[in-house]
Amino acid sequence: MSSSAHSFVSIAQASKEQIEELLRRSAYFEQHPNSELLKGRVVATLFFEPSTRTRLSFETAVNRLGGRVIGFSDASTSSTSKGETLNDTIKMVANYADLIVMRHYLEGAAQWASEVTDVPIVNAGDGANQHPSQTMLDLYSILKTQGRLEGLTITMVGDLKYGRTVHSLLQAMKFFRPKFRFVASRELAMPEEYLRFCRENGIEYEEHTEFSPEVIAESDIIYMTRVQRERFADPLEYEKVKDLYTLRKSMLGVAKPNLKILHPLPRVNEIDRDVDSCPEAYYFEQARNGVFARQAIITDALGIEIPDTKH
């Protein structure tokens, strides 16, 4: 792995070796969460779109690495509200920070930002497009719970049209021979471009509109998603599809012993509260893994070598 600084804007651009290196780093930081690897470094977190887990876990990652955080969690408190362009905001913040973590509502914003500055950009989510740091914590969670990434059956449920987390995870899994089960209403089905991606990469998939016992019984991972109200222009369309798929404890009787349930959070009502106490539930631990994955991403993006990452 190169020790030079670089941006991390899309999981689709990552090689298998890069993904495995980030997973090794994540495991290292789980064992050694506190260090001074970022001592004297400043990381800017620019959140043009609301976030709780992603922003707090990035800031926790920086703090545990001994770095400092600047930035904003609400674009209305920044000069954007005065009409400042994204171009100017990025170039200005680049004067102050060694790395910029950015979430933006426009697809492609992180890629664009990476082209106007030499300071590494880490994409913390751009519209319905990519969420690569979430993908790394998802991969790390899958690896931890299954002991492997190869040859797993992954069932994705809910909003597969707008869900950037499922789009990114699908692309990252291309190296590991997965089988996908896509469970969604017709309105929220996996977009054709991602189905084509599966076909082009020899990835087996099935589409379902029913969250059936047969689908649950086949799954190693069930990845639940929230139907995202903020992506709907028409409130009536949202109301029509928001409650179609809810995972309940009673549905898990057919589950394989290794099944784990993931969710990028926040949840609304797509996982019943009675599932939380089940051994299959892993979504809160998954969120905790986000700190280690983001420590891995930050140190890698800055070209910082760490001990014990090579097996």
Short mmCIF file of C-alpha atoms in Angstrom, two decimals:
data_model
loop_
_atom_site.label_atom_id
_atom_site.label_comp_id
_atom_site.label_asym_id
_atom_site.label_seq_id
_atom_site.Cartn_x
_atom_site.Cartn_y
_atom_site.Cartn_z
CA MET A 1 0.00 0.00 0.00
CA SER A 2 1.38 3.38 -0.98
CA SER A 3 2.27 5.66 1.88
CA SER A 4 1.32 8.78 -0.10
CA ALA A 5 -1.77 10.80 0.78
CA HIS A 6 -4.86 10.25 -1.37
CA SER A 7 -8.61 10.86 -1.38
CA PHE A 8 -11.22 8.19 -0.61
CA VAL A 9 -14.36 9.14 -2.50
CA SER A 10 -15.75 5.94 -4.01
CA ILE A 11 -15.61 2.30 -3.06
CA ALA A 12 -15.99 1.50 -6.77
CA GLN A 13 -12.47 2.84 -7.33
CA ALA A 14 -10.90 0.70 -4.59
CA SER A 15 -8.95 -2.44 -5.45
CA LYS A 16 -9.28 -5.69 -3.53
CA GLU A 17 -5.83 -5.02 -2.03
CA GLN A 18 -6.93 -1.55 -0.82
CA ILE A 19 -10.08 -2.98 0.76
CA GLU A 20 -8.11 -5.73 2.51
CA GLU A 21 -5.55 -3.19 3.75
CA LEU A 22 -8.34 -1.06 5.25
CA LEU A 23 -9.82 -4.15 6.92
CA ARG A 24 -6.41 -4.98 8.43
CA ARG A 25 -6.13 -1.44 9.70
CA SER A 26 -9.65 -1.62 11.17
CA ALA A 27 -8.69 -4.76 13.10
CA TYR A 28 -5.54 -3.00 14.33
CA PHE A 29 -7.51 0.00 15.60
CA GLU A 30 -10.04 -2.20 17.34
CA GLN A 31 -7.11 -3.57 19.37
CA HIS A 32 -5.37 -0.16 19.65
CA PRO A 33 -8.10 2.52 19.51
CA ASN A 34 -6.08 5.28 21.19
CA SER A 35 -2.83 6.64 19.79
CA GLU A 36 -1.03 9.81 18.79
CA LEU A 37 -0.84 8.98 15.07
CA LEU A 38 -2.65 12.23 14.20
CA LYS A 39 -0.85 14.42 16.72
CA GLY A 40 -0.42 17.87 15.19
CA ARG A 41 -2.91 17.13 12.38
CA VAL A 42 -6.21 18.92 11.78
CA VAL A 43 -9.22 17.22 10.16
CA ALA A 44 -12.15 19.28 8.85
CA THR A 45 -15.64 17.73 8.93
CA LEU A 46 -17.97 19.51 6.50
CA PHE A 47 -21.53 18.19 6.78
CA PHE A 48 -23.81 19.89 4.27
CA GLU A 49 -26.44 17.24 5.09
CA PRO A 50 -27.53 16.09 8.60
CA SER A 51 -25.71 13.19 10.21
CA THR A 52 -25.34 11.76 13.68
CA ARG A 53 -23.45 8.46 13.53
CA THR A 54 -21.17 9.25 10.59
CA ARG A 55 -20.09 12.65 11.89
CA LEU A 56 -19.66 11.56 15.50
CA SER A 57 -17.74 8.41 14.58
CA PHE A 58 -15.39 10.35 12.26
CA GLU A 59 -14.80 12.92 15.00
CA THR A 60 -14.30 10.17 17.60
CA ALA A 61 -11.82 8.49 15.25
CA VAL A 62 -9.81 11.72 14.92
CA ASN A 63 -9.91 12.41 18.65
CA ARG A 64 -8.79 8.89 19.55
CA LEU A 65 -5.89 9.27 17.12
CA GLY A 66 -4.76 12.47 18.85
CA GLY A 67 -5.85 14.86 16.08
CA ARG A 68 -8.01 17.97 16.14
CA VAL A 69 -11.38 18.54 14.47
CA ILE A 70 -12.75 21.71 12.88
CA GLY A 71 -15.85 22.12 10.73
CA PHE A 72 -19.62 22.34 10.82
CA SER A 73 -22.56 19.96 11.18
CA ASP A 74 -25.13 22.35 9.72
CA ALA A 75 -24.51 24.12 6.41
CA SER A 76 -26.82 26.96 7.48
CA THR A 77 -24.15 28.00 9.99
CA SER A 78 -21.48 28.20 7.27
CA SER A 79 -20.83 30.76 4.54
CA THR A 80 -22.75 28.48 2.16
CA SER A 81 -25.85 30.21 3.54
CA LYS A 82 -24.40 33.49 2.21
CA GLY A 83 -24.01 32.03 -1.25
CA GLU A 84 -20.43 30.76 -1.07
CA THR A 85 -19.80 28.06 -3.68
CA LEU A 86 -18.61 24.57 -2.79
CA ASN A 87 -15.45 25.30 -4.79
CA ASP A 88 -14.64 28.30 -2.59
CA THR A 89 -15.54 26.50 0.64
CA ILE A 90 -13.24 23.57 -0.16
CA LYS A 91 -10.32 25.79 -1.22
CA MET A 92 -10.71 27.93 1.89
CA VAL A 93 -10.93 24.99 4.31
CA ALA A 94 -7.95 23.33 2.59
CA ASN A 95 -5.84 26.18 3.98
CA TYR A 96 -6.63 25.03 7.52
CA ALA A 97 -6.84 21.24 7.43
CA ASP A 98 -4.70 18.22 6.55
CA LEU A 99 -7.76 16.20 5.50
CA ILE A 100 -11.41 17.04 4.72
CA VAL A 101 -14.30 14.70 5.57
CA MET A 102 -17.36 15.80 3.61
CA ARG A 103 -21.02 14.82 3.37
CA HIS A 104 -23.04 16.53 0.66
CA TYR A 105 -26.54 16.17 -0.76
CA LEU A 106 -25.30 16.34 -4.38
CA GLU A 107 -24.12 13.16 -6.07
CA GLY A 108 -20.52 13.47 -7.20
CA ALA A 109 -19.73 16.36 -4.83
CA ALA A 110 -16.88 14.52 -3.10
CA GLN A 111 -15.26 13.53 -6.39
CA TRP A 112 -15.52 17.12 -7.58
CA ALA A 113 -14.04 18.44 -4.31
CA SER A 114 -11.09 16.05 -4.67
CA GLU A 115 -10.31 17.62 -8.03
CA VAL A 116 -10.08 21.22 -6.76
CA THR A 117 -7.66 20.63 -3.86
CA ASP A 118 -4.56 18.60 -3.05
CA VAL A 119 -5.81 18.00 0.50
CA PRO A 120 -7.25 14.45 0.72
CA ILE A 121 -11.05 14.28 0.65
CA VAL A 122 -12.94 11.49 2.43
CA ASN A 123 -16.50 11.04 1.18
CA ALA A 124 -18.94 10.75 4.10
CA GLY A 125 -21.89 10.35 1.71
CA ASP A 126 -22.94 12.16 -1.46
CA GLY A 127 -26.66 12.08 -2.19
CA ALA A 128 -27.92 8.63 -3.18
CA ASN A 129 -24.55 7.85 -4.76
CA GLN A 130 -21.79 6.56 -2.44
CA HIS A 131 -21.09 6.07 1.26
CA PRO A 132 -17.67 4.37 1.19
CA SER A 133 -16.80 4.69 4.88
CA GLN A 134 -20.10 2.99 5.76
CA THR A 135 -19.14 0.26 3.30
CA MET A 136 -15.85 -0.34 5.08
CA LEU A 137 -17.52 -0.68 8.47
CA ASP A 138 -20.10 -2.98 6.85
CA LEU A 139 -17.37 -5.16 5.35
CA TYR A 140 -15.52 -5.22 8.67
CA SER A 141 -18.75 -6.21 10.46
CA ILE A 142 -19.39 -9.00 7.94
CA LEU A 143 -15.81 -10.26 8.22
CA LYS A 144 -15.94 -10.22 12.05
CA THR A 145 -19.25 -12.07 12.27
CA GLN A 146 -18.77 -14.57 9.44
CA GLY A 147 -15.01 -15.09 9.58
CA ARG A 148 -14.84 -14.51 5.84
CA LEU A 149 -16.11 -12.34 3.01
CA GLU A 150 -16.03 -15.02 0.32
CA GLY A 151 -19.14 -16.79 -0.94
CA LEU A 152 -21.80 -15.30 1.36
CA THR A 153 -25.51 -14.88 0.68
CA ILE A 154 -26.44 -11.27 1.44
CA THR A 155 -30.08 -10.19 1.49
CA MET A 156 -30.73 -6.45 1.08
CA VAL A 157 -34.17 -5.25 2.13
CA GLY A 158 -36.13 -2.00 1.79
CA ASP A 159 -35.01 1.07 -0.09
CA LEU A 160 -32.67 -0.31 -2.72
CA LYS A 161 -33.33 2.55 -5.16
CA TYR A 162 -32.01 5.48 -3.10
CA GLY A 163 -29.96 3.57 -0.51
CA ARG A 164 -26.34 4.60 -1.08
CA THR A 165 -25.18 2.12 1.57
CA VAL A 166 -26.47 -0.88 -0.39
CA HIS A 167 -25.12 0.48 -3.68
CA SER A 168 -21.64 0.87 -2.21
CA LEU A 169 -21.67 -2.51 -0.45
CA LEU A 170 -22.78 -4.25 -3.65
CA GLN A 171 -19.84 -2.75 -5.55
CA ALA A 172 -17.31 -3.62 -2.84
CA MET A 173 -18.45 -7.25 -2.67
CA LYS A 174 -17.59 -7.89 -6.34
CA PHE A 175 -14.21 -9.31 -5.25
CA PHE A 176 -15.75 -11.92 -2.93
CA ARG A 177 -18.23 -14.02 -4.98
CA PRO A 178 -21.43 -13.09 -3.10
CA LYS A 179 -24.99 -14.15 -3.81
CA PHE A 180 -27.45 -11.28 -3.44
CA ARG A 181 -31.14 -11.38 -2.65
CA PHE A 182 -32.80 -8.00 -3.31
CA VAL A 183 -36.09 -7.55 -1.46
CA ALA A 184 -37.96 -4.37 -2.38
CA SER A 185 -41.18 -2.97 -3.78
CA ARG A 186 -41.18 -2.17 -7.49
CA GLU A 187 -40.95 1.55 -6.65
CA LEU A 188 -37.78 1.02 -4.61
CA ALA A 189 -36.14 -1.83 -6.53
CA MET A 190 -32.40 -2.02 -7.10
CA PRO A 191 -31.64 0.30 -10.06
CA GLU A 192 -30.83 -1.32 -13.38
CA GLU A 193 -27.26 0.04 -13.37
CA TYR A 194 -26.48 -2.05 -10.26
CA LEU A 195 -28.19 -5.15 -11.66
CA ARG A 196 -26.06 -4.68 -14.77
CA PHE A 197 -22.99 -4.33 -12.52
CA CYS A 198 -23.84 -7.73 -11.02
CA ARG A 199 -24.23 -9.34 -14.42
CA GLU A 200 -21.00 -7.82 -15.74
CA ASN A 201 -19.09 -9.07 -12.69
CA GLY A 202 -20.64 -12.55 -12.63
CA ILE A 203 -22.50 -11.90 -9.36
CA GLU A 204 -25.55 -14.07 -8.77
CA TYR A 205 -28.68 -12.21 -7.69
CA GLU A 206 -32.42 -12.66 -7.30
CA GLU A 207 -35.09 -9.98 -7.00
CA HIS A 208 -38.05 -10.46 -4.63
CA THR A 209 -41.00 -8.32 -3.64
CA GLU A 210 -41.82 -10.58 -0.66
CA PHE A 211 -39.61 -10.88 2.44
CA SER A 212 -40.30 -14.60 2.66
CA PRO A 213 -39.15 -17.31 5.12
CA GLU A 214 -37.28 -18.95 2.21
CA VAL A 215 -35.22 -15.80 1.63
CA ILE A 216 -34.46 -15.44 5.35
CA ALA A 217 -33.46 -19.12 5.62
CA GLU A 218 -30.87 -18.74 2.83
CA SER A 219 -29.22 -15.62 4.24
CA ASP A 220 -25.87 -15.24 5.98
CA ILE A 221 -26.40 -11.47 6.24
CA ILE A 222 -29.67 -9.53 6.19
CA TYR A 223 -29.03 -5.87 5.45
CA MET A 224 -32.10 -3.82 6.39
CA THR A 225 -32.52 -0.25 5.16
CA ARG A 226 -34.75 2.66 6.07
CA VAL A 227 -37.11 4.04 3.46
CA GLN A 228 -35.68 7.56 3.30
CA ARG A 229 -38.39 10.20 3.49
CA GLU A 230 -35.90 12.89 2.47
CA ARG A 231 -35.40 11.26 -0.96
CA PHE A 232 -39.11 11.51 -1.88
CA ALA A 233 -40.54 14.56 -3.62
CA ASP A 234 -44.08 13.21 -3.13
CA PRO A 235 -45.11 12.48 0.51
CA LEU A 236 -47.88 10.15 -0.70
CA GLU A 237 -45.34 7.95 -2.49
CA TYR A 238 -43.34 7.73 0.75
CA GLU A 239 -46.42 6.78 2.80
CA LYS A 240 -47.24 4.03 0.30
CA VAL A 241 -43.92 2.19 0.68
CA LYS A 242 -42.54 3.11 4.13
CA ASP A 243 -43.99 0.15 6.06
CA LEU A 244 -43.79 -2.66 3.49
CA TYR A 245 -40.94 -4.59 5.12
CA THR A 246 -40.51 -5.01 8.87
CA LEU A 247 -38.24 -7.66 10.38
CA ARG A 248 -39.71 -9.24 13.52
CA LYS A 249 -38.34 -11.73 16.01
CA SER A 250 -40.96 -14.30 14.97
CA MET A 251 -39.49 -14.34 11.45
CA LEU A 252 -36.07 -15.51 12.65
CA GLY A 253 -37.04 -19.08 13.55
CA VAL A 254 -35.83 -20.26 10.12
CA ALA A 255 -32.49 -18.41 10.34
CA LYS A 256 -29.11 -20.10 9.94
CA PRO A 257 -27.00 -20.10 13.15
CA ASN A 258 -24.50 -17.64 11.62
CA LEU A 259 -27.10 -15.10 10.43
CA LYS A 260 -26.41 -11.50 11.40
CA ILE A 261 -28.70 -8.52 10.84
CA LEU A 262 -27.09 -5.26 9.76
CA HIS A 263 -28.60 -1.78 9.39
CA PRO A 264 -26.77 1.49 8.64
CA LEU A 265 -29.10 3.30 11.11
CA PRO A 266 -31.09 5.33 11.93
CA ARG A 267 -33.96 2.87 11.89
CA VAL A 268 -37.59 3.89 11.94
CA ASN A 269 -39.79 0.80 12.05
CA GLU A 270 -38.13 -1.63 9.64
CA ILE A 271 -36.61 -3.68 12.50
CA ASP A 272 -38.98 -4.38 15.36
CA ARG A 273 -37.61 -3.57 18.83
CA ASP A 274 -38.07 -7.22 19.86
CA VAL A 275 -35.24 -8.16 17.47
CA ASP A 276 -32.71 -6.13 19.49
CA SER A 277 -32.26 -8.88 22.08
CA CYS A 278 -31.82 -11.63 19.47
CA PRO A 279 -28.34 -13.09 18.87
CA GLU A 280 -28.76 -12.26 15.17
CA ALA A 281 -28.96 -8.51 15.87
CA TYR A 282 -25.65 -6.81 15.14
CA TYR A 283 -26.53 -3.24 14.10
CA PHE A 284 -25.37 -1.48 17.27
CA GLU A 285 -22.03 -3.32 17.24
CA GLN A 286 -21.87 -2.46 13.53
CA ALA A 287 -22.09 1.25 14.42
CA ARG A 288 -19.28 0.80 16.96
CA ASN A 289 -17.11 -0.74 14.24
CA GLY A 290 -17.49 2.55 12.37
CA VAL A 291 -14.90 4.22 14.59
CA PHE A 292 -12.25 1.59 13.77
CA ALA A 293 -13.06 1.62 10.05
CA ARG A 294 -12.86 5.41 9.93
CA GLN A 295 -9.57 5.43 11.83
CA ALA A 296 -8.34 3.07 9.12
CA ILE A 297 -9.59 5.32 6.32
CA ILE A 298 -8.17 8.52 7.81
CA THR A 299 -4.69 7.13 8.46
CA ASP A 300 -4.58 5.47 5.03
CA ALA A 301 -5.76 8.65 3.26
CA LEU A 302 -3.00 10.62 5.01
CA GLY A 303 -0.38 8.01 4.10
CA ILE A 304 0.35 7.20 7.75
CA GLU A 305 1.97 3.79 8.24
CA ILE A 306 0.78 1.76 11.20
CA PRO A 307 2.31 -1.35 12.83
CA ASP A 308 1.12 -4.91 12.33
CA THR A 309 -1.12 -4.42 9.32
CA LYS A 310 0.56 -7.12 7.24
CA HIS A 311 -0.14 -10.77 8.01
#
